[in-house]
PDB file of C-alpha atoms in Angstrom:
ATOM      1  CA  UNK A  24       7.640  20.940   8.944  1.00  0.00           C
ATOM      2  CA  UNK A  25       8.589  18.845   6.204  1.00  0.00           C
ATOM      3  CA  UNK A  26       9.492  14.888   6.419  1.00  0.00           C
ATOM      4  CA  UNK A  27      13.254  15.924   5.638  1.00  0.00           C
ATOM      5  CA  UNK A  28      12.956  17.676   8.830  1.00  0.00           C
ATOM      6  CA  UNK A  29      11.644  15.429  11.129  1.00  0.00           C
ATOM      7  CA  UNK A  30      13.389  13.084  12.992  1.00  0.00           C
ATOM      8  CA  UNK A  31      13.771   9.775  11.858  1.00  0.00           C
ATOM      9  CA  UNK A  32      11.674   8.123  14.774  1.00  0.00           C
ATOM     10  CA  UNK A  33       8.882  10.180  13.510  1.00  0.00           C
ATOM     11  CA  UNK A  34       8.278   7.827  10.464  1.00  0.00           C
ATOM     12  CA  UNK A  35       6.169   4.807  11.318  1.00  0.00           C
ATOM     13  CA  UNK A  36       6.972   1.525  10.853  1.00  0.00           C
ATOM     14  CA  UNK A  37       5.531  -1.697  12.443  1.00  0.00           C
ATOM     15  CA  UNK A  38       8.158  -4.510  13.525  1.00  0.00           C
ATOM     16  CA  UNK A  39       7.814  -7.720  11.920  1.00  0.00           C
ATOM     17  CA  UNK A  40       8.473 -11.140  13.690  1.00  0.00           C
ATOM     18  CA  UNK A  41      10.801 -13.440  12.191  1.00  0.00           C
ATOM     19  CA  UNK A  42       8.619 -16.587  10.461  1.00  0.00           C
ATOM     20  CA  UNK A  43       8.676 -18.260   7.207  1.00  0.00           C
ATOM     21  CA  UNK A  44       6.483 -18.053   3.730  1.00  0.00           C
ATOM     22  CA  UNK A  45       5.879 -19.987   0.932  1.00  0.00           C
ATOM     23  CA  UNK A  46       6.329 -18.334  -2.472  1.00  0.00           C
ATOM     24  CA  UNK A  47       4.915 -19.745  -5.865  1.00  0.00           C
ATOM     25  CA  UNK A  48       5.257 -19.303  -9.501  1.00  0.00           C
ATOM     26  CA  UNK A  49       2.167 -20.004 -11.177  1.00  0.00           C
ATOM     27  CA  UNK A  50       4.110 -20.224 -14.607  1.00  0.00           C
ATOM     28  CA  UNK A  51       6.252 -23.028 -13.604  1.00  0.00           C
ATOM     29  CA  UNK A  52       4.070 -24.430 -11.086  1.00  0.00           C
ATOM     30  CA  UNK A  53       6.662 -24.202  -8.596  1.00  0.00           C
ATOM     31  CA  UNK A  54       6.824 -23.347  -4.920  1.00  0.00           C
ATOM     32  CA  UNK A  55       9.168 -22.762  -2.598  1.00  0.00           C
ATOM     33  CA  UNK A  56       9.839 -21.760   1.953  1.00  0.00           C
ATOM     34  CA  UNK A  57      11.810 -18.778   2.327  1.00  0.00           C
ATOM     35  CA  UNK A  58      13.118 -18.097   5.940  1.00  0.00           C
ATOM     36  CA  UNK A  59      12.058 -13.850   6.716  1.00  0.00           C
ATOM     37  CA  UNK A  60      13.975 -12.337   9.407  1.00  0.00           C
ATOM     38  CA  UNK A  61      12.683  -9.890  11.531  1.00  0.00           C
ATOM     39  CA  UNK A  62      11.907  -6.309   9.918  1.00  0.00           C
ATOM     40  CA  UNK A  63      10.214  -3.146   9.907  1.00  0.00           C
ATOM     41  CA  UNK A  64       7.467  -2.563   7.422  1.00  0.00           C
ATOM     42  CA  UNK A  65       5.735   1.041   6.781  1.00  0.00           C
ATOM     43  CA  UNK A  66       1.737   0.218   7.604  1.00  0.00           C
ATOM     44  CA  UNK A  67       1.295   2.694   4.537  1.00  0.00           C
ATOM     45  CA  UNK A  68       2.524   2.713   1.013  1.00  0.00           C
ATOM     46  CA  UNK A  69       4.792   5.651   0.262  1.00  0.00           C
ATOM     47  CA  UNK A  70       2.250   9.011   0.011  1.00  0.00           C
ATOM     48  CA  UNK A  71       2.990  12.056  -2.855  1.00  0.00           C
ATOM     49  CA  UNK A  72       3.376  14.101   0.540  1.00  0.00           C
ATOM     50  CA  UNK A  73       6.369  12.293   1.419  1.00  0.00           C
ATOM     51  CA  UNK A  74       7.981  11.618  -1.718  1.00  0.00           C
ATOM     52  CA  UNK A  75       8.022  15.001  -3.041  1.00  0.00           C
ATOM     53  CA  UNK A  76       8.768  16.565   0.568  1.00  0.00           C
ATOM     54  CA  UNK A  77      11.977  14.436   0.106  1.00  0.00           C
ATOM     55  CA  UNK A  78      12.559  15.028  -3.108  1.00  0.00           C
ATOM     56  CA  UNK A  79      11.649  18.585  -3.134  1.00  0.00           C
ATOM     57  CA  UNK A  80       9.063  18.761  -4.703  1.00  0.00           C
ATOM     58  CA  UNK A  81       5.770  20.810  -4.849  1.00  0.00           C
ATOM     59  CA  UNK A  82       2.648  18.869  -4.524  1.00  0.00           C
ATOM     60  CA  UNK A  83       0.246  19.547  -7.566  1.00  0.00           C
ATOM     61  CA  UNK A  84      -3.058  21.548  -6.667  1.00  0.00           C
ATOM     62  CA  UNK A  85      -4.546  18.635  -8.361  1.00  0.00           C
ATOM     63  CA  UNK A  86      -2.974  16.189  -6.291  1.00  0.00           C
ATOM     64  CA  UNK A  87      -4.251  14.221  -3.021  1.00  0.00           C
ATOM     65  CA  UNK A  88      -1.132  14.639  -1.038  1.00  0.00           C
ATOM     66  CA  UNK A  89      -1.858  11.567   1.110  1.00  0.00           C
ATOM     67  CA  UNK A  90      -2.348   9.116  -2.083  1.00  0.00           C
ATOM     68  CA  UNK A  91       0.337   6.719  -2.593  1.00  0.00           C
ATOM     69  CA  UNK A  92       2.775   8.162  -4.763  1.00  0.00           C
ATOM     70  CA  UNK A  93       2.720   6.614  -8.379  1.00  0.00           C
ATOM     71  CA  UNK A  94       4.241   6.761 -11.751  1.00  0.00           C
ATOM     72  CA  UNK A  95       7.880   5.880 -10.241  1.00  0.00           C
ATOM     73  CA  UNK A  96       9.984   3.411 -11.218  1.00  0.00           C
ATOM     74  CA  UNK A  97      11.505   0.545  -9.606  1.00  0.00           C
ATOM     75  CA  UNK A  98      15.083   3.017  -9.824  1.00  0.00           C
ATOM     76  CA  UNK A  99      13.425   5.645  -8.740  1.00  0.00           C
ATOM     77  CA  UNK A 100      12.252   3.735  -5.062  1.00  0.00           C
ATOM     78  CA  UNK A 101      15.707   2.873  -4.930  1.00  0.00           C
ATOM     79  CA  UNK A 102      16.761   6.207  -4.743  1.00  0.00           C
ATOM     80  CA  UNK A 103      14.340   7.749  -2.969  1.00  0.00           C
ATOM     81  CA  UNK A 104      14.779   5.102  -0.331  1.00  0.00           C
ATOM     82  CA  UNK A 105      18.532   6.233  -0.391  1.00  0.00           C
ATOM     83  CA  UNK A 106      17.767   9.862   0.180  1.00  0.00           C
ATOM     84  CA  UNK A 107      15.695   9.369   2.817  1.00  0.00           C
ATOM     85  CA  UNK A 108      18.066   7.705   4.968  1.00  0.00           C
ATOM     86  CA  UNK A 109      20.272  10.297   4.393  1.00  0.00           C
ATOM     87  CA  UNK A 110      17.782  12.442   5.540  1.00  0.00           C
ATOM     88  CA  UNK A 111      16.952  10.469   8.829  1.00  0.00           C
ATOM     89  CA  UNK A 112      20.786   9.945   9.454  1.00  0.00           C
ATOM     90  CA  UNK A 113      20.579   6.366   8.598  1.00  0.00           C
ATOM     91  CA  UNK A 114      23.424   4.296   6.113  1.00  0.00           C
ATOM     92  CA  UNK A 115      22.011   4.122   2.817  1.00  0.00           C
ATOM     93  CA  UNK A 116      21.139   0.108   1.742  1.00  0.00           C
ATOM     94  CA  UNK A 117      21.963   0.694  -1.786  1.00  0.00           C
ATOM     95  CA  UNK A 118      24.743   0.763  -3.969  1.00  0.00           C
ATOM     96  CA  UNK A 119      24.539   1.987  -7.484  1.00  0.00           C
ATOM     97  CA  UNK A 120      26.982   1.346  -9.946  1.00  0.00           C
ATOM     98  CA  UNK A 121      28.412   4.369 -12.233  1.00  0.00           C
ATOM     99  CA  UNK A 122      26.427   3.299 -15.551  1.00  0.00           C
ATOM    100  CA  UNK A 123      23.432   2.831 -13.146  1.00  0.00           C
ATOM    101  CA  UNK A 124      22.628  -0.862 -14.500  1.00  0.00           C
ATOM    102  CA  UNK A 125      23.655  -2.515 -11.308  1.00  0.00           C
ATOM    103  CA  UNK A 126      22.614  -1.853  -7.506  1.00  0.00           C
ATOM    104  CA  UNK A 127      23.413  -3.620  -4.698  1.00  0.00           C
ATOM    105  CA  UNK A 128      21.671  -3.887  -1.245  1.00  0.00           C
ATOM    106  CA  UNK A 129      23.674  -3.975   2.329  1.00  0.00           C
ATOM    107  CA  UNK A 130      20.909  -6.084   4.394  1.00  0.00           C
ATOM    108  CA  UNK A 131      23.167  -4.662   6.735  1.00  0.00           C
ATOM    109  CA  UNK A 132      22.515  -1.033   7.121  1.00  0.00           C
ATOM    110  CA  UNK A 133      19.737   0.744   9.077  1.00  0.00           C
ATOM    111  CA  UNK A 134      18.360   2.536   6.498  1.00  0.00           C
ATOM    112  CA  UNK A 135      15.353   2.591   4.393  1.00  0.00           C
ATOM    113  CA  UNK A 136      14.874  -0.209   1.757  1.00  0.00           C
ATOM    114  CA  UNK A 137      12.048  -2.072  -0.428  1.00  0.00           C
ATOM    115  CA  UNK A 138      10.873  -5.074   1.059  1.00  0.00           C
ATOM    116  CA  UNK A 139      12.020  -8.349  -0.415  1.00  0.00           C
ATOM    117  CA  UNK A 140       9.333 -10.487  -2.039  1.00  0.00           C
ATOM    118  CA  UNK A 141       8.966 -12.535   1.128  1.00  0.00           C
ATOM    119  CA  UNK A 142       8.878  -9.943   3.358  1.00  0.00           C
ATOM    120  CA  UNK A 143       6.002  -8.342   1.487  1.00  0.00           C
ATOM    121  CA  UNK A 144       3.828 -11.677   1.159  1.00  0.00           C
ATOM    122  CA  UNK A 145       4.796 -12.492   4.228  1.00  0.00           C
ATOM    123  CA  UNK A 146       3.459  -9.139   6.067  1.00  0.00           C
ATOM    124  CA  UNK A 147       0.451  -8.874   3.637  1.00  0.00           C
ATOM    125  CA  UNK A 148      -0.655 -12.325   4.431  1.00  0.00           C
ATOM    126  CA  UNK A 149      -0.550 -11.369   8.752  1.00  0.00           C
ATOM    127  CA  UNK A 150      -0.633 -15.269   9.408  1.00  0.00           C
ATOM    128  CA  UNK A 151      -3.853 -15.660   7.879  1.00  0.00           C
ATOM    129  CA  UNK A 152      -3.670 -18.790   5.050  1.00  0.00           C
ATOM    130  CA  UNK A 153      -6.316 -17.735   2.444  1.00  0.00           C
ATOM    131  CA  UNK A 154      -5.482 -15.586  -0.832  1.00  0.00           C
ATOM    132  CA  UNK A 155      -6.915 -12.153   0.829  1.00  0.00           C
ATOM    133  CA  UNK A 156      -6.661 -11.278   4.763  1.00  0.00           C
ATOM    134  CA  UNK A 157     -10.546  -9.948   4.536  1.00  0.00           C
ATOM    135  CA  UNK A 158     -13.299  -9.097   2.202  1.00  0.00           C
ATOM    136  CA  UNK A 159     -12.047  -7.622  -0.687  1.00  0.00           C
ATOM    137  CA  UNK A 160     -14.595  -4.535  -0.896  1.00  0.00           C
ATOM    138  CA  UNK A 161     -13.687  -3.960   3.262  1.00  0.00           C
ATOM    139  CA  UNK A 162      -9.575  -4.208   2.511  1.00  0.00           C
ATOM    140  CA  UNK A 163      -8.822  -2.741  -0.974  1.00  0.00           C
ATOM    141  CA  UNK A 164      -9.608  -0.003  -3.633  1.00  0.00           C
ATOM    142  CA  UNK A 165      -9.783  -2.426  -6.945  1.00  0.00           C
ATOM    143  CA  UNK A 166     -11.587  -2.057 -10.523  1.00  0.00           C
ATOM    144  CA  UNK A 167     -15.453  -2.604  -9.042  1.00  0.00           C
ATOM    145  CA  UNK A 168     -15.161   0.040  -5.965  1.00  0.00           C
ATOM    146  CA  UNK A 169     -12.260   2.555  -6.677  1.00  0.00           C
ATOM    147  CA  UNK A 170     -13.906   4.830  -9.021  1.00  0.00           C
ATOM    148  CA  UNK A 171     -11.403   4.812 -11.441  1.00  0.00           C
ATOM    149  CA  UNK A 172      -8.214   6.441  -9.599  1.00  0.00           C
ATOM    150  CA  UNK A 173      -6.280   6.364  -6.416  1.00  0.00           C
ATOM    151  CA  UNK A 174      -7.355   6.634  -3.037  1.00  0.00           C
ATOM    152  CA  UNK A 175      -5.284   8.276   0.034  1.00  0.00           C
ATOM    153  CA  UNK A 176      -3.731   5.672   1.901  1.00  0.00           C
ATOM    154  CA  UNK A 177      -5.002   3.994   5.096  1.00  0.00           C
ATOM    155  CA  UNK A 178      -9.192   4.099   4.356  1.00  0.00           C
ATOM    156  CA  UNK A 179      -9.815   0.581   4.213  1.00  0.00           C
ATOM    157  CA  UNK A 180      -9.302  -2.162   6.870  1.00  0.00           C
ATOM    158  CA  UNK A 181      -6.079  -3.112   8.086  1.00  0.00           C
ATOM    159  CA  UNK A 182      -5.183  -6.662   8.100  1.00  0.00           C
ATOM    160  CA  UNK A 183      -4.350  -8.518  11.470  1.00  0.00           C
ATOM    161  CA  UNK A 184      -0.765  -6.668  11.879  1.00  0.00           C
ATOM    162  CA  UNK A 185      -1.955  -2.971  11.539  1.00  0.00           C
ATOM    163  CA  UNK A 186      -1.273  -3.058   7.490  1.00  0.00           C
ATOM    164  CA  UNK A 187      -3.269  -1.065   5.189  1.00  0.00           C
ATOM    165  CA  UNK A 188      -3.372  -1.083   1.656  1.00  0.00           C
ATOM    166  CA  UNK A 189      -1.256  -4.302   1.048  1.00  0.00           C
ATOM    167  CA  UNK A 190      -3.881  -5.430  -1.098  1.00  0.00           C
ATOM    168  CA  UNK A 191      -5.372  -2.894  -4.216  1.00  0.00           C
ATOM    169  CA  UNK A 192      -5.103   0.991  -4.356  1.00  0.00           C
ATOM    170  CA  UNK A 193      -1.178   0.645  -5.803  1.00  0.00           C
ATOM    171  CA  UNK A 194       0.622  -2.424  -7.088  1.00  0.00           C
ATOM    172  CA  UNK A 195       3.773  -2.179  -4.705  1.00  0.00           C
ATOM    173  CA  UNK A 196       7.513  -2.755  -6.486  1.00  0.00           C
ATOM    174  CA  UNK A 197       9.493  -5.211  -4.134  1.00  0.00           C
ATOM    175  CA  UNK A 198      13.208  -5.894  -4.311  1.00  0.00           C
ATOM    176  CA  UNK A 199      13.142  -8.884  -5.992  1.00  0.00           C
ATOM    177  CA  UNK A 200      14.281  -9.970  -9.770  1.00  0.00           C
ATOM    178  CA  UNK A 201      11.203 -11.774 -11.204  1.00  0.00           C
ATOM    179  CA  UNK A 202      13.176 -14.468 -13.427  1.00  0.00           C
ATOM    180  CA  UNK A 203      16.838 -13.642 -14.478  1.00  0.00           C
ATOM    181  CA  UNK A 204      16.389 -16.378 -17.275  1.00  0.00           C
ATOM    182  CA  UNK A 205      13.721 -15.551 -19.329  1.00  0.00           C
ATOM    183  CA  UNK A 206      12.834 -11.839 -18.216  1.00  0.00           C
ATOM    184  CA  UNK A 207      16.033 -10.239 -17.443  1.00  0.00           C
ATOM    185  CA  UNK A 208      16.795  -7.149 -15.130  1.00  0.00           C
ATOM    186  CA  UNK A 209      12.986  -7.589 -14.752  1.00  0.00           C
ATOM    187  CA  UNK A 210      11.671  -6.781 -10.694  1.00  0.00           C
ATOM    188  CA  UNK A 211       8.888  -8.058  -9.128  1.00  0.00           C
ATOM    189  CA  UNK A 212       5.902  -6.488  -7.825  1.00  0.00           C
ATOM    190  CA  UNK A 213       2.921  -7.149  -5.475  1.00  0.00           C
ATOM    191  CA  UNK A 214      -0.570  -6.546  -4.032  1.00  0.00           C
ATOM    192  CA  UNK A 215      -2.996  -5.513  -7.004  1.00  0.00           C
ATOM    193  CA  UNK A 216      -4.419  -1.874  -7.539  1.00  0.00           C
ATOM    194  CA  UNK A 217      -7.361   0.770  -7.719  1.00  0.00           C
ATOM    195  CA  UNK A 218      -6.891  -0.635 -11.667  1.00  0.00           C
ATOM    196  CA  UNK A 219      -7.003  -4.477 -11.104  1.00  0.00           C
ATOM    197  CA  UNK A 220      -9.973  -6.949 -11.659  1.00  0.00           C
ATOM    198  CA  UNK A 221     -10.440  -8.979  -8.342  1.00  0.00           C
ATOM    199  CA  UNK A 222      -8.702 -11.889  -9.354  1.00  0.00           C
ATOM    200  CA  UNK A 223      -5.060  -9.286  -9.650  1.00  0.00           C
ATOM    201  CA  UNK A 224      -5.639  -8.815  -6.017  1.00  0.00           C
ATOM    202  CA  UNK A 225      -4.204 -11.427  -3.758  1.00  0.00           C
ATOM    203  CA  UNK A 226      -0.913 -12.240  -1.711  1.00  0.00           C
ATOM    204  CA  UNK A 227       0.243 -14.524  -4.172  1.00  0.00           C
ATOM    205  CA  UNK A 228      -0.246 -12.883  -7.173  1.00  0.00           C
ATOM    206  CA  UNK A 229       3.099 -11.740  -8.767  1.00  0.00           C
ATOM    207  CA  UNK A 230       3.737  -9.128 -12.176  1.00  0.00           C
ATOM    208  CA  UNK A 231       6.779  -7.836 -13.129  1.00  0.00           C
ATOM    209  CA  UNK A 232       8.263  -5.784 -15.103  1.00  0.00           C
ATOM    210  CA  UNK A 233      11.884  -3.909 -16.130  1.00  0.00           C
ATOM    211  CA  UNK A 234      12.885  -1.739 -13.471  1.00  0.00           C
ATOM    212  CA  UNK A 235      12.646   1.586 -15.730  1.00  0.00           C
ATOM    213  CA  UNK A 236       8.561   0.952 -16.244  1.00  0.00           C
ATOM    214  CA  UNK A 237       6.603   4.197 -14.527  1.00  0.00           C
ATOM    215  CA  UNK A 238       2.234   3.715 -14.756  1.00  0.00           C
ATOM    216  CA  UNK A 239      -0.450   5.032 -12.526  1.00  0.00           C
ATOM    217  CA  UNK A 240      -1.380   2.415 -10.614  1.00  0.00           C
ATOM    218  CA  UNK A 241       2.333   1.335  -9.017  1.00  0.00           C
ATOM    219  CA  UNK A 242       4.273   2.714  -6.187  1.00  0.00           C
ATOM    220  CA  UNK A 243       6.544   1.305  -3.352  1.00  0.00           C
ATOM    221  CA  UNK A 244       6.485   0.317   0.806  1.00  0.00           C
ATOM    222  CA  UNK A 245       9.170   0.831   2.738  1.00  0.00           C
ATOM    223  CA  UNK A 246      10.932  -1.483   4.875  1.00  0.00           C
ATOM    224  CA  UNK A 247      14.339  -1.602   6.994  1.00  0.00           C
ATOM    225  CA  UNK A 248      16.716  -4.371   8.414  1.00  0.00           C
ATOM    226  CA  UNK A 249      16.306  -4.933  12.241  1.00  0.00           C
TER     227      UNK A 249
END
């Protein structure tokens, strides 16, 4: 049975207490406490399994169908996200304008969504206060253990909240715009990847980029309003 057919309690997610998080940009030197509701988080990064169940897809013979999904844009998460709440019989968070240059979020609905900035740093960080939540090598496929190429999902250790794979394996796109002033439509993502020196893999290390950009080291979480 495919994931289109399964019910949508099937799914996993892992409930996220309300709490705050401070965010930094490095560039401007600038910091800042963001307020994060509560909110579900998938434990996993999205797997080619799942996205091309939902997209109907076939999975290549070549592929690992539990690696995290890459080469999709930040556009494409948004839609996929939008089509699988449909699936699940959930409301659909985003809105996409007719020229497809502008979407919108509805915090509001039930459905499935890409964690804000905050949410993400604040989930990958599990309450711990250092730049990783563990030993690199124990928590993350990165540049000096991942061979050269994805890993399935969920191998290394989990941090403190039942996470895996916040950190390395797949940079992860969040919702946020990156800088409106100087980069644009630009959107943020997070976490490092099987590609990334050590350094690229922390909680507060942010990259960006426009929200068309596809490579093989970037995917997407999900996450839904509570």
């Amino acid at each position: 049975m495919s994931i289109a057919q399964r019910s949508q309690a099937e799914y996993p997610m892992v409930k996220m207490a309300a709490g705050q998080i401070e965010l930094r940009d490095d560039r401007k030197k600038t910091a800042w406490t963001v307020e994060v509701k509560a909110f579900l988080i998938a434990p996993v990064p999205v797997t080619k399994e799942l996205y091309d169940s939902i997209l109907q897809k076939t999975v290549g013979p070549n592929d690992n169908p539990q690696a995290p999904v890459v080469d999709v844009s930040w556009k494409d998460a948004v839609l996929f996200c939008n089509l699988l709440s449909l699936y699940s019989g959930l409301q659909e968070c985003y809105s996409i304008s007719d020229d497809g240059e502008n979407v919108f979020c509805n915090w509001g609905a039930d459905g499935y969504r890409l964690p804000t900035e905050a949410e993400w740093q604040y989930a990958c960080k599990a309450g711990t206060v250092g730049y990783r939540y563990g030993e690199l090598d124990e928590i993350a496929w990165y540049h000096e253990n991942s061979e050269g190429m994805v890993h399935e999902v969920g191998k290394k250790l989990p941090n403190a909240w039942g996470l895996y794979d916040m950190l390395g394996n797949v940079w992860e796109w969040c919702w946020d715009l990156y800088d409106v002033k100087v980069y644009g439509s630009y959107r943020v993502f997070r976490g490092g990847s099987w590609a990334e020196e050590a350094r690229g893999c922390g909680a507060t290390c942010r990259r960006r980029s426009h929200p068309t950009f596809r490579i093989d080291d970037l995917g997407f979480r999900l996450a839904r309003s509570l």
